[in-house]
Coordinates of C-alpha atoms and ligand atoms in Angstrom, one line a residue:
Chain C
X93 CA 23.9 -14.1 -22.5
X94 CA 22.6 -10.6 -22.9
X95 CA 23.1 -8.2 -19.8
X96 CA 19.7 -6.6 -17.8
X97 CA 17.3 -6.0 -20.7
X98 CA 14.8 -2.7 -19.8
X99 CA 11.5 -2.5 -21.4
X100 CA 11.4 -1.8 -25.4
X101 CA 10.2 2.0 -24.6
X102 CA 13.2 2.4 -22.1
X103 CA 15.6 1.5 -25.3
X104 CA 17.6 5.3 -24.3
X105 CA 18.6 4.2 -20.8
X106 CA 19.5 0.7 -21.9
X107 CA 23.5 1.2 -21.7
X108 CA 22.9 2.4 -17.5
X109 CA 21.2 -0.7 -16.7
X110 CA 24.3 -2.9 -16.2
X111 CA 25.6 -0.5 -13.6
X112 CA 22.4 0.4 -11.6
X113 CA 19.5 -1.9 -12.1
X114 CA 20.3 -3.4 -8.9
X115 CA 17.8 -5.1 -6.7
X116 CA 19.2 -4.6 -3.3
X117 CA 19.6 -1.3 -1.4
X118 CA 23.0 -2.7 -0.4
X119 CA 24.3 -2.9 -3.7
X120 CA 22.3 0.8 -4.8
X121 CA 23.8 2.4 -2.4
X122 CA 27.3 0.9 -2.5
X123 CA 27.3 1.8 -6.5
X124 CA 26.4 5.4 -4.7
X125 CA 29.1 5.5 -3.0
X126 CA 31.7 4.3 -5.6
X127 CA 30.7 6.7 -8.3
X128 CA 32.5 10.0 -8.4
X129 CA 30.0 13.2 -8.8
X130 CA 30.4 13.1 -12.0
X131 CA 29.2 9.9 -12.7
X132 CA 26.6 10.3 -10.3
X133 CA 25.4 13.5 -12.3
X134 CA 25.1 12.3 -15.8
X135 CA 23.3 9.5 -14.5
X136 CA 20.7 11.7 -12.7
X137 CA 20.3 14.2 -15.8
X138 CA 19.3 11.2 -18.0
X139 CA 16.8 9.7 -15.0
X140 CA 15.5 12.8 -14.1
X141 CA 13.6 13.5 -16.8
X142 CA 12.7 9.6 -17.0
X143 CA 11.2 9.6 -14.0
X144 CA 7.8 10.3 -14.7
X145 CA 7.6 7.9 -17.4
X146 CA 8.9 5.1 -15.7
X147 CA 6.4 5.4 -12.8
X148 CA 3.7 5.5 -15.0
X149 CA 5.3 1.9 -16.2
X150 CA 4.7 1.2 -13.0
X151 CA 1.1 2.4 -13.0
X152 CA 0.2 -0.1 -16.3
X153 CA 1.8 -3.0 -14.8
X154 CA -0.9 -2.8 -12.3
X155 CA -3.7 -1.0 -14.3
X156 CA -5.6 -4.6 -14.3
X157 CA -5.0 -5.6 -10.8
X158 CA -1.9 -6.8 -9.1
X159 CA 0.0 -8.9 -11.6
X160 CA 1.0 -12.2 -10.6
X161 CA 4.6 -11.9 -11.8
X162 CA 7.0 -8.3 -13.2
X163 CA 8.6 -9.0 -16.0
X164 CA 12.0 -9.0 -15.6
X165 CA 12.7 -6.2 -18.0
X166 CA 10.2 -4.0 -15.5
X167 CA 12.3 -5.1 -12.8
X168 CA 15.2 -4.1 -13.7
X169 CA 13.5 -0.4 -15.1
X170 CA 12.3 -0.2 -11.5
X171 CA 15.8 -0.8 -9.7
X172 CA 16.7 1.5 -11.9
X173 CA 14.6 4.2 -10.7
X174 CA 15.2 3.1 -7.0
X175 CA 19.2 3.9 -8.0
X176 CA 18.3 7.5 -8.6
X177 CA 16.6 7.6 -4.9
X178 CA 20.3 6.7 -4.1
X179 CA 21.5 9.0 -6.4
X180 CA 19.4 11.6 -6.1
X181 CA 20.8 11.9 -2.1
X182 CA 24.3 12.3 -3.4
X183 CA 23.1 15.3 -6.0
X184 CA 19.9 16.7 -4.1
X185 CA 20.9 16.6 -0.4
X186 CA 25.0 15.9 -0.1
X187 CA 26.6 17.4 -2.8
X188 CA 29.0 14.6 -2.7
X189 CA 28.4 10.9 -2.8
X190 CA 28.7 10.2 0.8
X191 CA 27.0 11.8 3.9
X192 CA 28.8 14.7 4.8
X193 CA 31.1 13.3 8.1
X194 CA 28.7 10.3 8.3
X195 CA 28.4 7.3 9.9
X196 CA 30.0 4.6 8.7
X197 CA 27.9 3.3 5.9
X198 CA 29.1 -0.1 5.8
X199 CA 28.4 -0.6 9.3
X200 CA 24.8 0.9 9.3
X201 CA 23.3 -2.4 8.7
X202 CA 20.2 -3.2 7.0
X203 CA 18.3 -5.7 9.0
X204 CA 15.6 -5.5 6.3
X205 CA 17.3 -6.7 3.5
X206 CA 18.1 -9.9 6.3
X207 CA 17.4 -13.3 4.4
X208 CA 14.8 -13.8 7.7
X209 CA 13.2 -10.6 7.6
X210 CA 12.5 -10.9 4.1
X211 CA 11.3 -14.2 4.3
X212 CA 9.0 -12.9 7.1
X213 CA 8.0 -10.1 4.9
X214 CA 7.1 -12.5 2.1
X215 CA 5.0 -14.6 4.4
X216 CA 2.7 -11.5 6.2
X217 CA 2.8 -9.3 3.1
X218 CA 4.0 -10.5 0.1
X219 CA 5.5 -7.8 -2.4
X220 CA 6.2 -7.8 -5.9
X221 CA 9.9 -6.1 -6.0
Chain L
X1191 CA 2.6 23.9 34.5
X1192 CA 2.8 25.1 30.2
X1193 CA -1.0 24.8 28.9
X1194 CA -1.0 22.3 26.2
X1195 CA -2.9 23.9 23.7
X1196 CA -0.1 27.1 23.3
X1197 CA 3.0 28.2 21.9
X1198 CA 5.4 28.6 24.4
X1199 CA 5.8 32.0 25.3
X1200 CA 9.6 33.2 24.4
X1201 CA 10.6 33.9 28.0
X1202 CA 9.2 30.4 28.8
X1203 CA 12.4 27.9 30.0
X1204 CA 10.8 24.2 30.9
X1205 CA 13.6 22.9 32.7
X1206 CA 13.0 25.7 35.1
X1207 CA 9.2 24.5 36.0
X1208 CA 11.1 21.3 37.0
X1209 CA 13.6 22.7 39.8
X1210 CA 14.4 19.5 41.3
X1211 CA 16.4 19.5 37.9
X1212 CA 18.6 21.9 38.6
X1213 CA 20.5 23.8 35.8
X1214 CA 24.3 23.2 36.4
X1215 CA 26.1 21.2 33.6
X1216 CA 26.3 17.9 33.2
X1217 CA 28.9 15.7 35.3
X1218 CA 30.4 12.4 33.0
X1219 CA 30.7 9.9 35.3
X1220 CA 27.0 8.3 33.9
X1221 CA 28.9 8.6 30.9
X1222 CA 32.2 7.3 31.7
X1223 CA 32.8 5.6 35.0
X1224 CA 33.2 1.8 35.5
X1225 CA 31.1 1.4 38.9
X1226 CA 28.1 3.5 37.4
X1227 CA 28.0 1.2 34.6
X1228 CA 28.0 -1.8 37.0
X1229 CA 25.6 0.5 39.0
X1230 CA 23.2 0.7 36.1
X1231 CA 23.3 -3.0 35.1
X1232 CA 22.7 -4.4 38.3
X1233 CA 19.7 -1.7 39.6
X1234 CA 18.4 -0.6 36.7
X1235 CA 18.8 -3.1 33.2
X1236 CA 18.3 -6.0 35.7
X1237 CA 15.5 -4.3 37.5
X1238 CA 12.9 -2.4 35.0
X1239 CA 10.8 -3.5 32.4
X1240 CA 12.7 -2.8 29.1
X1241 CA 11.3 -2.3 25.3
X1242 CA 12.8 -5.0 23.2
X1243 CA 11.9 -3.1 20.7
X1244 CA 10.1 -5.6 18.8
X1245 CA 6.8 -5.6 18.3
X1246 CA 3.2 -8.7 18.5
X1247 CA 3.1 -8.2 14.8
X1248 CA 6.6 -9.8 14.1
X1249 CA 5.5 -13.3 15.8
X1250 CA 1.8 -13.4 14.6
X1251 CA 1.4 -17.3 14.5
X1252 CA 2.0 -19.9 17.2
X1253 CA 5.3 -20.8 17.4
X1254 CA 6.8 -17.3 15.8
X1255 CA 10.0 -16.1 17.6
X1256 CA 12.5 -13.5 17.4
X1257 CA 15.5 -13.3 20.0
X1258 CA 16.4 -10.3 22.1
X1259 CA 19.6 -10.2 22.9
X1260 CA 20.8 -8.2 26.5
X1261 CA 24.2 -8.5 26.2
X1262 CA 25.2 -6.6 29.1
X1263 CA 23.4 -8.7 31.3
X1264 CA 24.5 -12.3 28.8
X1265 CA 21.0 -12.5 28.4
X1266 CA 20.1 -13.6 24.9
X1267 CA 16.2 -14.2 25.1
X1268 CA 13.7 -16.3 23.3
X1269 CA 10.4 -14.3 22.5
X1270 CA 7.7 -16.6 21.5
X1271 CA 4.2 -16.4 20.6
X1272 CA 2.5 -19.7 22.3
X1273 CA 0.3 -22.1 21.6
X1274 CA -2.4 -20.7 23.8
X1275 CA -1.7 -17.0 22.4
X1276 CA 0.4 -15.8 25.3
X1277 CA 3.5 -14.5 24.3
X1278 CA 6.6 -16.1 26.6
X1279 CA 10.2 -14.7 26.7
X1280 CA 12.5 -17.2 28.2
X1281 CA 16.2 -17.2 28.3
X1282 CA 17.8 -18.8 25.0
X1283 CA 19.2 -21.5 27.0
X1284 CA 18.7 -25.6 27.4
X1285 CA 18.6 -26.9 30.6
X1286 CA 20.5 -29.7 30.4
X1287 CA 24.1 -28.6 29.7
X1288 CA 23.5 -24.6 28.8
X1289 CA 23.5 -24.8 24.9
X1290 CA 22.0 -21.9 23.1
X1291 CA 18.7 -23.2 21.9
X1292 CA 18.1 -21.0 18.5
X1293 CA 21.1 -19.3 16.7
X1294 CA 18.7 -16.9 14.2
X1295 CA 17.6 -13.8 15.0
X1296 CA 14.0 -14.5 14.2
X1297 CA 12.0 -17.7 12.9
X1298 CA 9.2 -20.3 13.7
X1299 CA 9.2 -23.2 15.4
X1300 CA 6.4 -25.9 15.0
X1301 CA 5.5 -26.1 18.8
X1302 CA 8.8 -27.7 19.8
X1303 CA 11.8 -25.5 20.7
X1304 CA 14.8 -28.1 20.6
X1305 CA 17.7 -28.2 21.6
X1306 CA 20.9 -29.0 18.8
X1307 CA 23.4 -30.3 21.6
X1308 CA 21.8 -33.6 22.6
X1309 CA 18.2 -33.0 21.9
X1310 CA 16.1 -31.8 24.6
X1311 CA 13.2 -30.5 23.5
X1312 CA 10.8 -28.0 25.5
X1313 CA 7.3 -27.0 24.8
X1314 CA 6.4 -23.2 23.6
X1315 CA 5.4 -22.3 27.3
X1316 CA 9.1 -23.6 28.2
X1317 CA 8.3 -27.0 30.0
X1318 CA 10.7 -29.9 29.1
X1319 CA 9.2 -32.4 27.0
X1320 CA 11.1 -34.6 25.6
X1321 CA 14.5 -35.5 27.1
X1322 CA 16.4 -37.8 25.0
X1323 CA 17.7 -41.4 26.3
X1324 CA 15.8 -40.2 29.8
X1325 CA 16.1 -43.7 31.7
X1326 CA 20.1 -43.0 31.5
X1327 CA 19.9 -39.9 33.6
X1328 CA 20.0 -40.5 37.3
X1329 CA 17.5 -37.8 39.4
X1330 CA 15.9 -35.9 36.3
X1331 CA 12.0 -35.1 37.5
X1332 CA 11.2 -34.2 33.6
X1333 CA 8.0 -32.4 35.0
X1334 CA 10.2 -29.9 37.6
X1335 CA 12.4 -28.6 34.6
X1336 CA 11.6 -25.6 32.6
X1337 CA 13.6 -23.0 30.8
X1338 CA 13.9 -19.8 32.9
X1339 CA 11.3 -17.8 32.0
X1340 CA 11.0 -13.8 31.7
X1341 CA 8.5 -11.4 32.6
X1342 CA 7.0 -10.3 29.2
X1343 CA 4.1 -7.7 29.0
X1344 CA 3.0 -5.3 25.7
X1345 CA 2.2 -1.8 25.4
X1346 CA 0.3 -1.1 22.3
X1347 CA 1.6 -4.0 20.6
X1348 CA 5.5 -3.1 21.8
X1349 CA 6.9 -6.5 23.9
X1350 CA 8.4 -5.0 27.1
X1351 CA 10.7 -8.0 29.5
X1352 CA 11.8 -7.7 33.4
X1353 CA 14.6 -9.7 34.1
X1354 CA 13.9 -9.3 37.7
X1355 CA 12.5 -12.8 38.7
X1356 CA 10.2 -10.4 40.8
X1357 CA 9.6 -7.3 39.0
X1358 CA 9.0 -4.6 41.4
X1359 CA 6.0 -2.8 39.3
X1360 CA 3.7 -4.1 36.6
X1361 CA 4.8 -2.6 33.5
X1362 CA 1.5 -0.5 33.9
X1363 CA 2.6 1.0 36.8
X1364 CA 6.2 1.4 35.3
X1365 CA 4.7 2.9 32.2
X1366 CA 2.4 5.2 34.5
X1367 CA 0.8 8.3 32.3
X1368 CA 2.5 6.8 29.2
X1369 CA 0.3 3.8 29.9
X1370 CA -3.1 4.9 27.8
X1371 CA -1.6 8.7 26.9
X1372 CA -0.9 7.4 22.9
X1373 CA -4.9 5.7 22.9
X1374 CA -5.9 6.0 19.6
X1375 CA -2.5 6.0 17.7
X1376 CA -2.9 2.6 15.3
X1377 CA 0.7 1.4 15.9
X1378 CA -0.5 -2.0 14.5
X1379 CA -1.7 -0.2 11.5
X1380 CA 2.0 0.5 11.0
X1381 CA 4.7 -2.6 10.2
X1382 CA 8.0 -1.8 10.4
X1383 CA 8.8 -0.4 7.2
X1384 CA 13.1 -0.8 7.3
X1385 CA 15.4 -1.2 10.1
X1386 CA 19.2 -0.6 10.8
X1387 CA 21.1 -2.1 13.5
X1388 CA 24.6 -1.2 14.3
X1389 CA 27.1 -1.8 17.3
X1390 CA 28.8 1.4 18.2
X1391 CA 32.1 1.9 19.9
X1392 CA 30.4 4.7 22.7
X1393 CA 28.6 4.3 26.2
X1394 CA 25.2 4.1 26.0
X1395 CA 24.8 7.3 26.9
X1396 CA 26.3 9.2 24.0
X1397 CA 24.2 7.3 21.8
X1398 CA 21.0 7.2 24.0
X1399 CA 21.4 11.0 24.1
X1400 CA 21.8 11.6 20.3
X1401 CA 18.2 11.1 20.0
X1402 CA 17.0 12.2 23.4
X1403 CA 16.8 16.4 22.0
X1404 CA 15.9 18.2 19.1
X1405 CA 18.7 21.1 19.1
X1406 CA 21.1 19.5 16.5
X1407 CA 18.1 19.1 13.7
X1408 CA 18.7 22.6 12.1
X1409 CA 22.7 22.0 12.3
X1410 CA 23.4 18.2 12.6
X1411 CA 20.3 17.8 9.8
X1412 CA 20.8 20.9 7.8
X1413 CA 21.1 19.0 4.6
X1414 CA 18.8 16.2 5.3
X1415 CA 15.9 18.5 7.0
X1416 CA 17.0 21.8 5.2
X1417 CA 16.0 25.1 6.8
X1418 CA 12.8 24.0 8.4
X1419 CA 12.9 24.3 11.9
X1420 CA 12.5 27.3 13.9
X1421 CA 9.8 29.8 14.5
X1422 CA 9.9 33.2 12.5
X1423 CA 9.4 35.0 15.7
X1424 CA 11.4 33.4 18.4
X1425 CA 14.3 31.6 16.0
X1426 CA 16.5 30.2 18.8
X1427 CA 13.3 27.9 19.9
X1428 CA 12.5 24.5 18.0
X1429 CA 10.3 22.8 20.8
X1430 CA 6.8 23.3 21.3
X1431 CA 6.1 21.3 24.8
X1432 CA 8.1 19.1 27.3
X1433 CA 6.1 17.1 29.7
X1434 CA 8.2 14.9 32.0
X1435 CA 7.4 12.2 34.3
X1436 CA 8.5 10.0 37.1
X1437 CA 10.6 8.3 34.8
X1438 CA 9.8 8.9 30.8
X1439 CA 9.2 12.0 28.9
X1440 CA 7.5 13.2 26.2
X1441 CA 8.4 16.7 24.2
X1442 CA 7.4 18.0 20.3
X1443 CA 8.9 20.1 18.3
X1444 CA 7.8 22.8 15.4
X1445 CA 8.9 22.4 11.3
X1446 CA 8.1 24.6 8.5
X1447 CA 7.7 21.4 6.2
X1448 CA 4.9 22.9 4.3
X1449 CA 7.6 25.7 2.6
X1450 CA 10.6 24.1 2.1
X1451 CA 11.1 23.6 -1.4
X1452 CA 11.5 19.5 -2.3
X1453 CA 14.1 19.0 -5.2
X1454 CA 13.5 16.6 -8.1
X1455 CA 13.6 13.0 -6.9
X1456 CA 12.4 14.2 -3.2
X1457 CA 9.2 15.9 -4.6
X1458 CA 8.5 13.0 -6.6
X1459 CA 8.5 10.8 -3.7
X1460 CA 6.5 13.1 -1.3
X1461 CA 3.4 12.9 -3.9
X1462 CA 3.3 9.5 -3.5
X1463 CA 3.7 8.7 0.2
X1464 CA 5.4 10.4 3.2
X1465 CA 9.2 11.2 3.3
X1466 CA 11.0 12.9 5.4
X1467 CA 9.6 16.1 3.4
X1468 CA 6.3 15.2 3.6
X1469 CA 3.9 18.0 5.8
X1470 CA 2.3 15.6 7.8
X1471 CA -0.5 17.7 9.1
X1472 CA -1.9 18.2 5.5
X1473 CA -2.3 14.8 5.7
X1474 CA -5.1 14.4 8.3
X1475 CA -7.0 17.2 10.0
X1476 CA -4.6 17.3 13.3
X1477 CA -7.2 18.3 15.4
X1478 CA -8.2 14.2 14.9
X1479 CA -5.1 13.1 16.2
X1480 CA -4.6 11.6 19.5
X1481 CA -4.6 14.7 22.0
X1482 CA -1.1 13.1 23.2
X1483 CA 0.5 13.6 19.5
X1484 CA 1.5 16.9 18.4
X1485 CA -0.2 18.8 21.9
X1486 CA -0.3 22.1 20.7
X1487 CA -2.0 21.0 17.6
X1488 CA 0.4 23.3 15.7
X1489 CA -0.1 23.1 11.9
X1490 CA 3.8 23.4 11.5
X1491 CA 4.2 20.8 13.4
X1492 CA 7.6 18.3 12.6
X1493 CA 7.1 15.9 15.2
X1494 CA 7.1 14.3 18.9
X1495 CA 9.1 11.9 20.9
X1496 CA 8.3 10.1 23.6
X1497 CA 11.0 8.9 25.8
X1498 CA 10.6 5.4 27.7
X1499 CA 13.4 5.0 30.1
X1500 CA 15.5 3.4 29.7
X1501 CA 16.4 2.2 26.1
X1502 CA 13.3 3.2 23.8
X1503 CA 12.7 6.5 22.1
X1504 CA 9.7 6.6 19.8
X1505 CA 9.1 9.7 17.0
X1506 CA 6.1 10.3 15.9
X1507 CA 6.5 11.8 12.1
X1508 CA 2.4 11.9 12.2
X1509 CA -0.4 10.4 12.5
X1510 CA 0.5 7.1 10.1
X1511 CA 4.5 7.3 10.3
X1512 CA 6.6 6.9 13.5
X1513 CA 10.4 5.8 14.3
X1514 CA 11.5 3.9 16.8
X1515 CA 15.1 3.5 18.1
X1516 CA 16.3 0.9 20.7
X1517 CA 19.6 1.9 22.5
X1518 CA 21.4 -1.1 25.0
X1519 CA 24.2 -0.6 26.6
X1520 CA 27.1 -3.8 26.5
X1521 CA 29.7 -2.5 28.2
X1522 CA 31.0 0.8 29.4
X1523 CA 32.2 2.1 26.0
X1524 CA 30.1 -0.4 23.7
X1525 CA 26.3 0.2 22.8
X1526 CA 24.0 -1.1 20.2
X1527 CA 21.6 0.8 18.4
X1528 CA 18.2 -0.2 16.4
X1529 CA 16.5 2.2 14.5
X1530 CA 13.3 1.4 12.9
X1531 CA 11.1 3.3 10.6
X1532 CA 7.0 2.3 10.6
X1533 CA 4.7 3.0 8.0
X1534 CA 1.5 1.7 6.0
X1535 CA 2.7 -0.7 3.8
X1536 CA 3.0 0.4 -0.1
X1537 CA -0.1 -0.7 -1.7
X1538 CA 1.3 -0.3 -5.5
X1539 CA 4.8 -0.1 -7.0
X1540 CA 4.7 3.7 -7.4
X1541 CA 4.2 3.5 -3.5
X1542 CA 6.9 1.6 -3.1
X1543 CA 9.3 3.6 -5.2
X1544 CA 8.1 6.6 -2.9
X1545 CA 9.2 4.2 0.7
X1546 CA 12.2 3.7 -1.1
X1547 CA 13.3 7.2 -1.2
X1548 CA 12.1 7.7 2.0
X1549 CA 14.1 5.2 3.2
X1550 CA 17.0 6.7 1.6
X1551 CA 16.6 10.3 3.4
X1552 CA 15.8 8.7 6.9
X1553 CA 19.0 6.1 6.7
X1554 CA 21.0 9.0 5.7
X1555 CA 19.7 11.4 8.4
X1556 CA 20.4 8.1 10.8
X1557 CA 24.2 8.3 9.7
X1558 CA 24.5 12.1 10.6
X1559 CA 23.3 11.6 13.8
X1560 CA 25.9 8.5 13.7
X1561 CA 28.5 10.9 12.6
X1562 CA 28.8 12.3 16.4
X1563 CA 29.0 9.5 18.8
X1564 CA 32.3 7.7 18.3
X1565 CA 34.2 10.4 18.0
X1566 CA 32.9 12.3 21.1
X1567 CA 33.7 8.8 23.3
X1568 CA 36.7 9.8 22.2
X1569 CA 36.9 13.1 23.4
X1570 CA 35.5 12.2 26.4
X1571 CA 38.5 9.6 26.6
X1572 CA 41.2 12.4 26.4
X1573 CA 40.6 12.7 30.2
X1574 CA 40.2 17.1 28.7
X1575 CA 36.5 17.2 28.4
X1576 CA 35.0 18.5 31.9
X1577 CA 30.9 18.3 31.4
X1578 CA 28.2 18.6 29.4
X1579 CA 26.6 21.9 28.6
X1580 CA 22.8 21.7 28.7
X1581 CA 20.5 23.9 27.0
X1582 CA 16.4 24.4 27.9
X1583 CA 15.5 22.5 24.8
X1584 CA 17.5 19.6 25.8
X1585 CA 15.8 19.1 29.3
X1586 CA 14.8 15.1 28.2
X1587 CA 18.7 14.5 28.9
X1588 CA 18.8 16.5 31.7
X1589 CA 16.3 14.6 33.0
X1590 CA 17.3 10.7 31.9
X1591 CA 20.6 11.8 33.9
X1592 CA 18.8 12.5 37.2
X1593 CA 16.0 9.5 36.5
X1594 CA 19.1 6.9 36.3
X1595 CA 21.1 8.7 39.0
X1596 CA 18.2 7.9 41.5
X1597 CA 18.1 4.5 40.7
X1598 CA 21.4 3.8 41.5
X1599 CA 21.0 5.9 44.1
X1600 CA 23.7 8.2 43.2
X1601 CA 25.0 11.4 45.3
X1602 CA 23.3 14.1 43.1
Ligands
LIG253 S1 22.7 -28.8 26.2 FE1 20.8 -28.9 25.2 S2 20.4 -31.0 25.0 FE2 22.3 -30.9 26.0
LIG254 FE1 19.1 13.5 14.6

C-alpha cells in the first residue's frame, strides 16, 4: 500500500505528503504544533513558491463545473496547501510554532469539525473537501 | 451626545457624557463574590431573555434541534423547530421520571421527541403522546402533561429563551433600540463559518470582559492584527463611537487594514475572500451599509461590536463577515465560552482554501485573547489584587458592571 499519492505535476512535494496532507484542522494544526521551526520552515520554503500552482489545480478541477467527486490525489494536494495556512501562522505571525502565551490549544475546541455539525453541514451545503 | 457622522474629537471622553457611570475603578465583588453570583443567577440569568447563541438557520426543517445548555441554572434545553414552523425551546427533560430526553448536541427528530428510559414520547410542540403501558399508571391525564416549555423569541434570525415562566418584557422591549438598529445587515446570508467552544476555569466576568473593549487589540493582537490600529493624529485612541443603552451597547473602532503589509500565505488568502487582513470597506461602498454598522462611515474602519447583555457580543468585521461569542457563567469561577465566525459560504475550492486561513488567523487571535483569563482568576484569587482600572475606551465594561449591579439591586 503506497502512502498519500499527490497529483503527477506535484511529483517535487511528494516526500511532505505523508506528514501534512491531513484532512482535519485538528490533525493540521497538531502537526503545527509538534514541528520545531525548523521543520516548520523548510516545509514553508518548498510550499511557498507552490502555492500558486496548486490553487490553480484547484481552479481546473472545477473549470467544467463542480465535479462530482476530487480525486484523491487532489485531496491530499489540497490538505497540503491548508497545512501551510497552519504553517504559515507559526512563520508569518508567531515566529514560533505556538501562539505566543496562548490559550490552551487542545482545549480550544473545534465544534466544526463535530461529527454532527459536519453532518449538518453536508445536509444544507454540501462541500467537496 | 457625540454626532455619528464624526471623528471623535481628541479631548472627547464618552464615559464622561454618561455621568451616572461615574469614573472610579472597578470594585471585584461582580467578579469574585459568592452571593453576587447567586445574585446574578436568580435576578438576572433566570429573569432576562438570553442569546443562545444559535441561530433559525441551524434547525431549518421540522423536527431540527440543537440543545442549549444553562448550566448555572441545570437547565439543559431542547430547541426545536415544529411541525407548524414555530420554534419551541423546552427543558431537555421527560416527564415521567426526569430522564434527559436527547444526549447530542444537535440532531433531528422525525416529529417524535422520545424518551430512552421507558419510552414516553412527546410531540414537537411538547405535549405527551404516547405513554407506554398507560392503563398501568394510576391518575396519568395524558392530555394535562407537557414538557416544561421556554419562552423562545428571534432577533434577526438569533434564538433568544426567558426562563422566567413570566418574562417581565417581550424580548422586543428587552432588546429596545437594538431591536430594528442592525435592519438591513443579511445575517442569514451568513452561516456560521467555524466555531470553538471551550470551558474556562474564570468567572464569567473575566471572560465576558475580554471581549467587551477594544484597548488590548494593538498589544494583546500585536502579532495577529499587526500595527493597524490607531489614528496618526490622536495614537492613544482606537474607538470611533460608543452609544450605550438601558442595558446593551454598541461601540466601533478604527484600523489602518488597507496598509499593513500581508505576508505570503496571508496575502494569498486575502485575494480570495476576507481574512482577518482583509480592508473590508474596499469591499462594498460603506456608505451602503446599514447606518448602525461602522457609524462614522470611516474608510479605516476595523470593526463594531454590539453588546447584548447579558451573554452575547456580536463583531461586525463588515458588511458580509461578523463574529459572534456566547459567554455563560456555571459557577462563580467556571464560564463557557462559544465563539463563532460567520461568512458567505466558499463557492469554489480556492475560496475555501482562503476560509481556511482565515480560520487559522481568527482561532489564533481567539487563543490570545484566551491567553489572559485563567491566569488573572488567579490573580484575583491571591486575595492582592484591589480593582479594576478603567480606561475611556473601555466604557462597555464600565457599563455591563453598573447594568448587572442594578439588577441585583446592588449598593453602587
Ligand atoms: S423517564 Fe422518560 S420515560 Fe421514564
Ligand atoms: Fe481580542
Amino acid at each position: 500500500m503506497r502512502g498519500k499519492l499527490l497529483p503527477q505535476e506535484f511529483a517535487d512535494l511528494q516526500d511532505l505528503a505523508a506528514d501534512w496532507s491531513l484532512s482535519t484542522e485538528r490533525e493540521r494544526q497538531g502537526k503545527r504544533l509538534a514541528s520545531s521551526m525548523q521543520e516548520l520552515r523548510s516545509v514553508y520554503d518548498r510550499l511557498v513558491p507552490r502555492a500558486e500552482a496548486i490553487l490553480e489545480h484547484m481552479r481546473l478541477l472545477e473549470a467544467g463545473g463542480k465535479p462530482k467527486t476530487i480525486p484523491e490525489e487532489s485531496h491530499n494536494l489540497i490538505y497540503l496547501l491548508y497545512s501551510l495556512a497552519e504553517i504559515g501562522q507559526a512563520i508569518e505571525v508567531h515566529g514560533q510554532p505556538e501562539v505566543v502565551n496562548g490559550f490552551e490549544a487542545k482545549r480550544w475546541v473545534a465544534e466544526h469539525e463535530s461529527p454532527a455539525w459536519k453532518a449538518f453541514e453536508q445536509r444544507v451545503r454540501p462541500t467537496l473537501v | 451626545m457625540n454626532k455619528a457622522t464624526n471623528k471623535p474629537q481628541s479631548t472627547q471622553r464618552w464615559t464622561l457624557e454618561y455621568p451616572e457611570l461615574g469614573t472610579a475603578p472597578l470594585p471585584l465583588d461582580p467578579y469574585l463574590s459568592p452571593s453576587y453570583f447567586e445574585a446574578m443567577r436568580d435576578k438576572v440569568f433566570k429573569k432576562v431573555w438570553l442569546c443562545t447563541g444559535k441561530r433559525v438557520e441551524e434547525i431549518p426543517s421540522p423536527g431540527d434541534y440543537v440543545v442549549f445548555d444553562l448550566e448555572l441554572t441545570g437547565a439543559s434545553l431542547i430547541i426545536v423547530h415544529g411541525l407548524d414552523g414555530i420554534i419551541r425551546t423546552h427543558y431537555n427533560m421527560c416527564m415521567h421520571r426526569a430522564n434527559r430526553l436527547v444526549h447530542n448536541e444537535r440532531g433531528s427528530c422525525k416529529g417524535r421527541i422520545t424518551c430512552a428510559f421507558h419510552g414516553w414520547s412527546y410531540g414537537l410542540d411538547g405535549k405527551l403522546a404516547v405513554a407506554t403501558e398507560e392503563k398501568m399508571f394510576f391518575d396519568l391525564d395524558k392530555k394535562s402533561v407537557s414538557l416544561i416549555s421556554v419562552a423562545t423569541d428571534v432577533w434577526n434570525g438569533f434564538i433568544f429563551v426567558n426562563l422566567d415562566p413570566q418574562p417581565k418584557e417581550t424580548l422586543r422591549e428587552y432588546l429596545g433600540e437594538l431591536w430594528d438598529m442592525f435592519a438591513g445587515y443579511d445575517f442569514s446570508a451568513l452561516p456560521a463559518s467555524f466555531s470553538y467552544s471551550t470551558e474556562l476555569n474564570s468567572c464569567w466576568g473575566v471572560a465576558r470582559d475580554s471581549q467587551l473593549e477594544a484597548y488590548h487589540v494593538k498589544y494583546l493582537h500585536q502579532r495577529t492584527a499587526p500595527g493597524l490600529m490607531s489614528y496618526a493624529e490622536d495614537p492613544d485612541r482606537h474607538a470611533l463611537y460608543f452609544k450605550l443603552f438601558r442595558r446593551h451597547a454598541v461601540g466601533s473602532w478604527y484600523g489602518l487594514r488597507s496598509e499593513t503589509g500581508l505576508p505570503p500565505v496571508a496575502k494569498l488568502a486575502a485575494k480570495f475572500g476576507q481574512t482577518i487582513g482583509s480592508e473590508a470597506t474596499s469591499l462594498s461602498d460603506v456608505n451602503q451599509w446599514p447606518k448602525a454598522l461602522n457609524p462614522t462611515r470611516d474608510k479605516n474602519w476595523f470593526f463594531d461590536e454590539a453588546y447584548i447583555f447579558p451573554n452575547f457580543h456580536i463583531v461586525f468585521l463588515g458588511l458580509h463577515a461578523y463574529i459572534a461569542h456566547t459567554f455563560l457563567p456555571k459557577m462563580v469561577n467556571k464560564s463557557s465560552w462559544n465563539a463563532r465566525a460567520y461568512m458567505p459560504a466558499p463557492k469554489t475550492l480556492v475560496e475555501q482554501f482562503s476560509r481556511e486561513s482565515a480560520k487559522c488567523g481568527i482561532r489564533d487571535l481567539w487563543l490570545e485573547d484566551g491567553s489572559t483569563i485563567e491566569v488573572t482568576q488567579k490573580n484575583l484569587d491571591s486575595g492582592r489584587f484591589p480593582h479594576f482600572h478603567c480606561q475611556d475606551q473601555e466604557i462597555m465594561i464600565r457599563h455591563a458592571v453598573k447594568v448587572m449591579d442594578e439588577l441585583i439591586g446592588a449598593a453602587p
